[in-house]
Amino acid sequence: MGHPYAPADLELPGFVPLQLSQSQILVTYIGTSLFVVLAVWLISGRCGRLSKIDRLLMCWWAFTGLTHIMIEGPFVFTPNFFEKENPNFFDEVWKEYSKGDSRYVARDAATVTVEGITAVLEGPASLLAVYAIASRKSYSHILQFSVCLGQLYGCLVYFITAYLDGFNFWASPFYFWAYFIGANSSWVVIPTLIAMRSWKKICGAFQAEKVKTK
Amino acid sequence: MGHPYAPADLELPGFVPLQLSQSQILVTYIGTSLFVVLAVWLISGRCGRLSKIDRLLMCWWAFTGLTHIMIEGPFVFTPNFFEKENPNFFDEVWKEYSKGDSRYVARDAATVTVEGITAVLEGPASLLAVYAIASRKSYSHILQFSVCLGQLYGCLVYFITAYLDGFNFWASPFYFWAYFIGANSSWVVIPTLIAMRSWKKICGAFQAEKVKTK
């Protein structure tokens, strides 16, 4: 049976065509994400003494943590997602996303590895960051920095392996820009910004300590 | 021409057999490394006020930084190392190590990617850590933590992709244990220990800051 992915000679025995449309998938994902972000924003406003930046960070960590666990987790642990007769929403997400990177449906080892580390380690750590910011833990900045560095390392591996393996995994330029580049760009830009902020805060804490002990 | 790597059906047209023995390679690498470690230990002893742990850390960062740049760097930027008619020491290192993991000689994308990130980013950052410790920079701990996290993420990708791709890349159990496990184990154990130490130091700096502002 044919499939919509590139390269065309990719073998996918048992492939079951997509049943949800792109807009059904996007509206569900973006709608749920906006609901999560709004809920965290409102609840964090009642915690008292939290700055607007901290509340925004909590929204981001809740969104990215749930994406890692709920969206990327099922991909990692469902190797046969593209051949299921009764696919669920998450199977359909990855059949759609694979139009931008067929290594997902082809189960490329580097892609599965990065997604596995992201889902299993960075997902729970992101949710812990929501709690750490709210309760002003002393490990809040180093935890956020760790997850950001993991996300950035993952993106590097993801993009460099795509380049080394031929850079021909998208069904069209639209899917290259919208999925391969567009959908991943938030996980390059935002972790870079947060990592820079945490780095500065951590250096500041050591400078304060130095001044104090003088 | 035949090659000593596994799996046996791996195609390596133009492979030039090893000219150095295992002991020649090991003695050169270990000898040079001991020389570097000894030199850093002695020089750091004259810097004054540096604790023994800081001096040991400087030795480690000098050793690991030079290994990343001088040993792993040439691998990344010499795709044809196994077919060179006049191989240099570094080509021979990787032809020998490939007995423990033929993905090196086969130019596996995930392996090249991890080695590239290690050589280009973590190598120079490790040498910067030597300087940062010696001059007690406020970014010393977060820099060391960053490199450790990168090394650990790299090891995770390295081992998990080997598992997913079939776990059959060593010429014999000896090379599996000595090279694939043994040679890499230092970069699992030592970065874990340093990362834990830096994490604690960073949390301690924020706790001190909190106490101070009370």
Short mmCIF file of C-alpha atoms in Angstrom, two decimals:
data_model
loop_
_atom_site.label_atom_id
_atom_site.label_comp_id
_atom_site.label_asym_id
_atom_site.label_seq_id
_atom_site.Cartn_x
_atom_site.Cartn_y
_atom_site.Cartn_z
CA MET A 1 0.00 0.00 0.00
CA GLY A 2 1.26 3.48 -0.84
CA HIS A 3 2.27 6.09 1.72
CA PRO A 4 2.64 9.88 1.53
CA TYR A 5 6.24 10.01 2.79
CA ALA A 6 9.65 10.70 1.25
CA PRO A 7 11.81 9.08 0.00
CA ALA A 8 9.25 7.22 -2.16
CA ASP A 9 11.20 3.94 -1.94
CA LEU A 10 10.72 3.80 1.85
CA GLU A 11 9.14 0.42 2.66
CA LEU A 12 6.20 0.57 5.11
CA PRO A 13 4.38 -2.77 4.97
CA GLY A 14 0.96 -2.57 6.65
CA PHE A 15 0.75 1.23 6.53
CA VAL A 16 -2.76 2.44 7.44
CA PRO A 17 -3.62 5.82 5.81
CA LEU A 18 -4.33 8.89 7.92
CA GLN A 19 -7.91 9.26 9.09
CA LEU A 20 -7.70 12.69 10.74
CA SER A 21 -7.04 15.84 8.72
CA GLN A 22 -4.13 18.17 9.40
CA SER A 23 -6.48 20.81 10.82
CA GLN A 24 -8.23 18.31 13.14
CA ILE A 25 -4.83 17.33 14.58
CA LEU A 26 -3.51 20.89 14.85
CA VAL A 27 -6.68 22.33 16.39
CA THR A 28 -6.77 19.57 19.03
CA TYR A 29 -3.08 19.96 19.93
CA ILE A 30 -3.02 23.77 19.91
CA GLY A 31 -6.40 24.02 21.66
CA THR A 32 -5.36 21.66 24.47
CA SER A 33 -2.01 23.43 24.80
CA LEU A 34 -3.67 26.86 25.05
CA PHE A 35 -6.00 25.47 27.72
CA VAL A 36 -3.00 24.17 29.73
CA VAL A 37 -1.13 27.47 29.35
CA LEU A 38 -4.17 29.51 30.38
CA ALA A 39 -4.86 27.26 33.40
CA VAL A 40 -1.24 27.50 34.63
CA TRP A 41 -1.24 31.27 34.07
CA LEU A 42 -4.44 31.74 36.11
CA ILE A 43 -3.49 29.32 38.91
CA SER A 44 0.04 30.75 39.23
CA GLY A 45 -1.51 34.23 39.60
CA ARG A 46 -3.09 33.06 42.85
CA CYS A 47 0.22 31.75 44.26
CA GLY A 48 1.28 35.25 45.24
CA ARG A 49 4.71 36.84 44.97
CA LEU A 50 5.47 35.18 41.61
CA SER A 51 6.83 37.54 38.94
CA LYS A 52 5.24 37.60 35.50
CA ILE A 53 8.39 36.01 34.03
CA ASP A 54 8.18 33.14 36.52
CA ARG A 55 4.52 32.63 35.65
CA LEU A 56 5.33 32.61 31.92
CA LEU A 57 8.12 30.10 32.57
CA MET A 58 5.68 27.88 34.48
CA CYS A 59 3.32 27.98 31.47
CA TRP A 60 6.15 26.98 29.14
CA TRP A 61 7.38 24.15 31.38
CA ALA A 62 3.85 22.77 31.78
CA PHE A 63 3.28 22.93 28.00
CA THR A 64 6.65 21.42 27.02
CA GLY A 65 6.55 18.78 29.78
CA LEU A 66 3.10 17.58 28.75
CA THR A 67 4.13 17.60 25.07
CA HIS A 68 7.21 15.49 25.88
CA ILE A 69 5.22 12.98 27.95
CA MET A 70 1.83 12.88 26.21
CA ILE A 71 2.84 13.39 22.55
CA GLU A 72 6.44 12.17 22.29
CA GLY A 73 6.03 9.37 24.87
CA PRO A 74 3.45 7.41 22.84
CA PHE A 75 5.69 7.64 19.73
CA VAL A 76 8.62 6.11 21.60
CA PHE A 77 6.63 3.21 23.03
CA THR A 78 4.40 2.47 20.00
CA PRO A 79 6.76 1.13 17.30
CA ASN A 80 3.82 -0.07 15.18
CA PHE A 81 1.83 3.18 15.31
CA PHE A 82 1.62 3.52 11.52
CA GLU A 83 0.05 0.07 10.97
CA LYS A 84 -2.64 0.11 13.68
CA GLU A 85 -6.10 -0.65 12.31
CA ASN A 86 -7.74 1.60 14.90
CA PRO A 87 -5.23 4.42 15.34
CA ASN A 88 -5.69 6.82 18.24
CA PHE A 89 -5.00 10.56 18.18
CA PHE A 90 -1.30 10.13 19.02
CA ASP A 91 -0.73 7.60 16.22
CA GLU A 92 -2.32 10.08 13.83
CA VAL A 93 -0.11 12.93 15.09
CA TRP A 94 3.03 11.00 14.18
CA LYS A 95 1.68 9.80 10.84
CA GLU A 96 1.01 13.46 10.03
CA TYR A 97 4.34 14.75 11.39
CA SER A 98 6.24 12.08 9.43
CA LYS A 99 5.35 14.03 6.26
CA GLY A 100 7.95 16.49 7.53
CA ASP A 101 10.40 13.79 8.66
CA SER A 102 9.84 10.21 7.54
CA ARG A 103 12.50 8.98 10.00
CA TYR A 104 9.66 8.87 12.54
CA VAL A 105 7.61 6.38 10.59
CA ALA A 106 10.83 4.57 9.51
CA ARG A 107 11.85 4.24 13.19
CA ASP A 108 15.33 5.72 12.69
CA ALA A 109 17.49 4.88 15.72
CA ALA A 110 18.80 8.42 16.37
CA THR A 111 15.29 9.91 16.17
CA VAL A 112 13.80 7.28 18.51
CA THR A 113 16.72 7.75 20.92
CA VAL A 114 16.36 11.54 21.12
CA GLU A 115 12.58 11.23 21.53
CA GLY A 116 13.08 8.57 24.21
CA ILE A 117 15.45 10.72 26.27
CA THR A 118 13.09 13.68 25.80
CA ALA A 119 9.96 11.79 26.84
CA VAL A 120 11.41 9.80 29.75
CA LEU A 121 13.87 12.28 31.30
CA GLU A 122 13.03 15.79 30.10
CA GLY A 123 9.23 15.42 30.28
CA PRO A 124 9.03 14.69 34.02
CA ALA A 125 11.89 17.15 34.69
CA SER A 126 9.90 19.90 32.91
CA LEU A 127 6.88 19.29 35.15
CA LEU A 128 9.19 19.31 38.18
CA ALA A 129 10.37 22.74 36.99
CA VAL A 130 6.78 24.06 37.24
CA TYR A 131 6.74 23.00 40.89
CA ALA A 132 10.31 24.23 41.54
CA ILE A 133 9.53 27.73 40.24
CA ALA A 134 6.26 27.94 42.20
CA SER A 135 7.95 26.91 45.45
CA ARG A 136 11.17 28.86 44.80
CA LYS A 137 13.42 25.84 45.25
CA SER A 138 17.17 26.45 45.32
CA TYR A 139 17.50 23.93 42.46
CA SER A 140 15.02 25.80 40.25
CA HIS A 141 17.57 27.43 37.94
CA ILE A 142 19.93 24.47 37.60
CA LEU A 143 16.95 22.20 36.86
CA GLN A 144 15.61 24.55 34.16
CA PHE A 145 19.12 24.89 32.75
CA SER A 146 19.54 21.08 32.62
CA VAL A 147 16.30 20.52 30.72
CA CYS A 148 17.13 23.35 28.28
CA LEU A 149 20.56 21.88 27.60
CA GLY A 150 18.99 18.45 27.02
CA GLN A 151 16.45 19.95 24.61
CA LEU A 152 19.19 21.82 22.72
CA TYR A 153 21.46 18.74 22.55
CA GLY A 154 18.48 16.74 21.29
CA CYS A 155 17.76 19.31 18.56
CA LEU A 156 21.44 19.29 17.51
CA VAL A 157 21.43 15.48 17.19
CA TYR A 158 18.08 15.62 15.40
CA PHE A 159 19.17 18.15 12.78
CA ILE A 160 22.76 16.94 12.26
CA THR A 161 21.77 13.27 11.80
CA ALA A 162 19.11 14.39 9.28
CA TYR A 163 21.84 16.24 7.38
CA LEU A 164 24.33 13.34 7.49
CA ASP A 165 21.69 10.79 6.45
CA GLY A 166 20.79 12.61 3.24
CA PHE A 167 18.43 15.46 4.16
CA ASN A 168 15.58 14.03 2.06
CA PHE A 169 12.90 13.06 4.56
CA TRP A 170 10.11 15.55 3.80
CA ALA A 171 7.24 15.07 1.39
CA SER A 172 7.50 18.66 0.07
CA PRO A 173 9.09 22.03 0.87
CA PHE A 174 5.90 22.95 2.74
CA TYR A 175 6.35 20.06 5.18
CA PHE A 176 10.08 20.81 5.48
CA TRP A 177 9.39 24.39 6.60
CA ALA A 178 6.17 23.82 8.55
CA TYR A 179 7.07 20.59 10.40
CA PHE A 180 10.82 19.88 10.29
CA ILE A 181 11.85 23.51 10.83
CA GLY A 182 8.72 25.29 12.12
CA ALA A 183 7.47 22.80 14.71
CA ASN A 184 10.96 22.36 16.15
CA SER A 185 12.05 25.99 16.18
CA SER A 186 10.35 26.75 19.53
CA TRP A 187 12.54 24.05 21.10
CA VAL A 188 15.66 25.81 19.82
CA VAL A 189 14.74 29.44 20.56
CA ILE A 190 13.00 29.15 23.95
CA PRO A 191 15.51 26.74 25.61
CA THR A 192 18.33 29.01 24.40
CA LEU A 193 16.70 32.03 26.06
CA ILE A 194 15.92 30.19 29.31
CA ALA A 195 19.39 28.60 29.46
CA MET A 196 21.02 32.02 29.05
CA ARG A 197 18.81 33.44 31.80
CA SER A 198 19.55 30.55 34.20
CA TRP A 199 23.28 30.75 33.46
CA LYS A 200 23.26 34.45 34.40
CA LYS A 201 21.21 33.85 37.56
CA ILE A 202 23.60 31.08 38.65
CA CYS A 203 26.69 33.24 38.04
CA GLY A 204 24.94 36.03 39.96
CA ALA A 205 24.39 33.75 42.95
CA PHE A 206 28.12 32.92 43.08
CA GLN A 207 29.06 36.59 42.74
CA ALA A 208 26.71 37.45 45.63
CA GLU A 209 28.29 34.67 47.70
CA LYS A 210 31.77 36.06 46.95
CA VAL A 211 30.79 39.60 47.97
CA LYS A 212 29.24 38.23 51.17
CA THR A 213 32.32 36.27 52.23
CA LYS A 214 34.63 39.23 51.64
CA MET B 1 39.94 -6.56 0.92
CA GLY B 2 38.98 -8.07 4.27
CA HIS B 3 38.57 -6.12 7.51
CA PRO B 4 38.56 -7.17 11.17
CA TYR B 5 35.18 -5.61 12.04
CA ALA B 6 31.71 -6.93 12.80
CA PRO B 7 29.25 -7.52 11.23
CA ALA B 8 31.30 -9.40 8.64
CA ASP B 9 29.08 -8.24 5.75
CA LEU B 10 30.03 -4.59 6.40
CA GLU B 11 31.36 -3.17 3.11
CA LEU B 12 34.58 -1.14 3.45
CA PRO B 13 36.02 -0.67 -0.07
CA GLY B 14 39.62 0.55 0.07
CA PHE B 15 40.20 -0.49 3.69
CA VAL B 16 43.90 -0.26 4.61
CA PRO B 17 44.88 -2.73 7.39
CA LEU B 18 46.18 -1.48 10.73
CA GLN B 19 49.89 -0.80 10.88
CA LEU B 20 50.26 -0.01 14.59
CA SER B 21 49.68 -2.64 17.27
CA GLN B 22 47.13 -2.25 20.05
CA SER B 23 49.92 -1.74 22.60
CA GLN B 24 51.68 0.92 20.49
CA ILE B 25 48.40 2.89 20.30
CA LEU B 26 47.52 2.44 23.98
CA VAL B 27 51.00 3.26 25.29
CA THR B 28 51.13 6.46 23.21
CA TYR B 29 47.65 7.60 24.28
CA ILE B 30 47.97 6.68 27.94
CA GLY B 31 51.56 7.97 28.13
CA THR B 32 50.66 11.35 26.63
CA SER B 33 47.58 11.59 28.85
CA LEU B 34 49.61 10.86 32.00
CA PHE B 35 52.10 13.51 30.94
CA VAL B 36 49.28 16.08 30.55
CA VAL B 37 47.73 15.11 33.89
CA LEU B 38 51.07 15.30 35.68
CA ALA B 39 51.90 18.69 34.11
CA VAL B 40 48.52 20.19 35.08
CA TRP B 41 48.85 18.75 38.60
CA LEU B 42 52.31 20.28 39.09
CA ILE B 43 51.49 23.66 37.52
CA SER B 44 48.21 23.98 39.44
CA GLY B 45 50.13 23.35 42.66
CA ARG B 46 51.99 26.61 42.06
CA CYS B 47 48.78 28.62 41.52
CA GLY B 48 48.22 28.88 45.26
CA ARG B 49 44.95 28.56 47.21
CA LEU B 50 43.60 25.79 44.95
CA SER B 51 42.17 22.78 46.81
CA LYS B 52 43.29 19.26 45.86
CA ILE B 53 39.83 18.55 44.43
CA ASP B 54 40.05 21.63 42.20
CA ARG B 55 43.50 20.54 41.01
CA LEU B 56 42.22 17.01 40.26
CA LEU B 57 39.29 18.53 38.36
CA MET B 58 41.72 20.67 36.33
CA CYS B 59 43.67 17.50 35.43
CA TRP B 60 40.47 15.76 34.32
CA TRP B 61 39.26 18.73 32.25
CA ALA B 62 42.64 19.08 30.54
CA PHE B 63 42.72 15.34 29.78
CA THR B 64 39.12 15.10 28.55
CA GLY B 65 39.32 18.39 26.61
CA LEU B 66 42.46 17.32 24.75
CA THR B 67 40.96 13.87 24.09
CA HIS B 68 37.82 15.48 22.62
CA ILE B 69 39.80 17.88 20.40
CA MET B 70 42.90 15.87 19.46
CA ILE B 71 41.48 12.31 19.28
CA GLU B 72 37.77 12.72 18.53
CA GLY B 73 38.24 15.83 16.35
CA PRO B 74 40.30 14.07 13.65
CA PHE B 75 37.72 11.25 13.47
CA VAL B 76 34.90 13.72 12.81
CA PHE B 77 36.74 15.59 10.07
CA THR B 78 38.48 12.61 8.37
CA PRO B 79 35.67 10.56 6.78
CA ASN B 80 38.18 8.49 4.78
CA PHE B 81 40.49 7.64 7.69
CA PHE B 82 40.25 3.88 7.12
CA GLU B 83 41.34 4.01 3.47
CA LYS B 84 44.35 6.35 3.77
CA GLU B 85 47.51 4.85 2.26
CA ASN B 86 49.71 6.65 4.81
CA PRO B 87 47.57 6.66 7.96
CA ASN B 88 48.65 8.85 10.87
CA PHE B 89 48.35 7.96 14.56
CA PHE B 90 44.76 9.25 14.82
CA ASP B 91 43.58 7.22 11.82
CA GLU B 92 45.10 4.15 13.46
CA VAL B 93 43.37 4.92 16.79
CA TRP B 94 39.96 4.81 15.14
CA LYS B 95 40.72 1.73 13.05
CA GLU B 96 41.67 0.01 16.32
CA TYR B 97 38.67 1.35 18.30
CA SER B 98 36.29 0.30 15.52
CA LYS B 99 36.95 -3.32 16.59
CA GLY B 100 34.80 -2.41 19.58
CA ASP B 101 32.24 -0.42 17.55
CA SER B 102 32.29 -0.70 13.76
CA ARG B 103 29.86 2.23 13.47
CA TYR B 104 32.97 4.43 13.56
CA VAL B 105 34.49 2.92 10.45
CA ALA B 106 31.00 2.65 8.89
CA ARG B 107 30.43 6.39 9.51
CA ASP B 108 27.08 5.91 11.30
CA ALA B 109 25.26 9.26 11.45
CA ALA B 110 24.41 9.18 15.18
CA THR B 111 28.00 8.27 16.11
CA VAL B 112 29.51 11.00 13.91
CA THR B 113 26.98 13.51 15.28
CA VAL B 114 27.76 12.76 18.94
CA GLU B 115 31.51 12.84 18.24
CA GLY B 116 31.10 16.12 16.33
CA ILE B 117 29.26 17.84 19.19
CA THR B 118 31.82 16.43 21.63
CA ALA B 119 34.86 17.57 19.63
CA VAL B 120 33.59 21.00 18.55
CA LEU B 121 31.62 22.17 21.62
CA GLU B 122 32.66 20.07 24.63
CA GLY B 123 36.38 19.96 23.82
CA PRO B 124 37.00 23.72 23.93
CA ALA B 125 34.52 24.06 26.82
CA SER B 126 36.53 21.49 28.82
CA LEU B 127 39.73 23.49 28.34
CA LEU B 128 37.85 26.65 29.35
CA ALA B 129 36.89 24.78 32.55
CA VAL B 130 40.60 24.36 33.41
CA TYR B 131 41.01 28.13 33.21
CA ALA B 132 37.70 28.82 35.01
CA ILE B 133 38.65 26.66 37.98
CA ALA B 134 42.16 28.16 38.21
CA SER B 135 40.81 31.72 38.15
CA ARG B 136 37.75 30.96 40.32
CA LYS B 137 35.29 32.36 37.81
CA SER B 138 31.66 32.65 38.90
CA TYR B 139 30.68 30.53 35.86
CA SER B 140 33.06 27.69 36.85
CA HIS B 141 30.40 25.33 38.24
CA ILE B 142 27.73 25.95 35.60
CA LEU B 143 30.34 25.48 32.85
CA GLN B 144 31.55 22.18 34.33
CA PHE B 145 27.94 21.09 34.80
CA SER B 146 27.13 21.93 31.15
CA VAL B 147 30.00 19.88 29.75
CA CYS B 148 29.17 16.94 32.04
CA LEU B 149 25.53 16.99 30.94
CA GLY B 150 26.65 17.08 27.29
CA GLN B 151 28.99 14.14 27.85
CA LEU B 152 26.24 12.16 29.58
CA TYR B 153 23.67 12.96 26.89
CA GLY B 154 26.24 11.91 24.27
CA CYS B 155 26.85 8.58 26.05
CA LEU B 156 23.09 7.95 26.27
CA VAL B 157 22.67 8.56 22.53
CA TYR B 158 25.75 6.44 21.81
CA PHE B 159 24.59 3.42 23.82
CA ILE B 160 20.86 3.59 23.00
CA THR B 161 21.39 3.91 19.23
CA ALA B 162 23.80 0.93 19.39
CA TYR B 163 21.05 -1.07 21.11
CA LEU B 164 18.31 0.00 18.67
CA ASP B 165 20.51 -0.68 15.62
CA GLY B 166 21.17 -4.29 16.56
CA PHE B 167 23.93 -4.33 19.19
CA ASN B 168 26.30 -6.33 16.96
CA PHE B 169 29.19 -3.95 16.24
CA TRP B 170 32.09 -5.57 18.12
CA ALA B 171 34.56 -8.08 16.74
CA SER B 172 34.49 -10.20 19.93
CA PRO B 173 33.36 -10.05 23.58
CA PHE B 174 36.86 -8.81 24.47
CA TYR B 175 36.43 -5.69 22.30
CA PHE B 176 32.87 -5.20 23.57
CA TRP B 177 34.07 -5.06 27.18
CA ALA B 178 37.44 -3.36 26.66
CA TYR B 179 36.47 -0.71 24.07
CA PHE B 180 32.68 -0.28 23.85
CA ILE B 181 32.10 -0.50 27.62
CA GLY B 182 35.54 -0.01 29.20
CA ALA B 183 36.86 2.96 27.22
CA ASN B 184 33.55 4.82 27.57
CA SER B 185 32.86 4.09 31.22
CA SER B 186 35.05 6.96 32.47
CA TRP B 187 32.81 9.37 30.53
CA VAL B 188 29.75 8.03 32.33
CA VAL B 189 31.13 7.77 35.88
CA ILE B 190 33.26 10.95 36.14
CA PRO B 191 30.76 13.38 34.52
CA THR B 192 28.05 11.95 36.80
CA LEU B 193 30.17 12.66 39.87
CA ILE B 194 31.18 16.17 38.72
CA ALA B 195 27.61 17.05 37.68
CA MET B 196 26.31 16.01 41.10
CA ARG B 197 29.00 18.10 42.82
CA SER B 198 28.28 21.17 40.65
CA TRP B 199 24.52 20.78 41.17
CA LYS B 200 25.05 20.81 44.96
CA LYS B 201 27.43 23.80 44.81
CA ILE B 202 24.93 25.77 42.71
CA CYS B 203 22.02 24.98 45.05
CA GLY B 204 24.28 25.97 47.95
CA ALA B 205 24.99 29.36 46.36
CA PHE B 206 21.24 30.08 46.07
CA GLN B 207 20.63 28.96 49.66
CA ALA B 208 23.43 31.28 50.84
CA GLU B 209 21.86 34.12 48.82
CA LYS B 210 18.46 33.43 50.44
CA VAL B 211 19.94 33.43 53.96
CA LYS B 212 21.75 36.69 53.17
CA THR B 213 18.62 38.53 51.96
CA LYS B 214 16.58 37.45 54.99
#
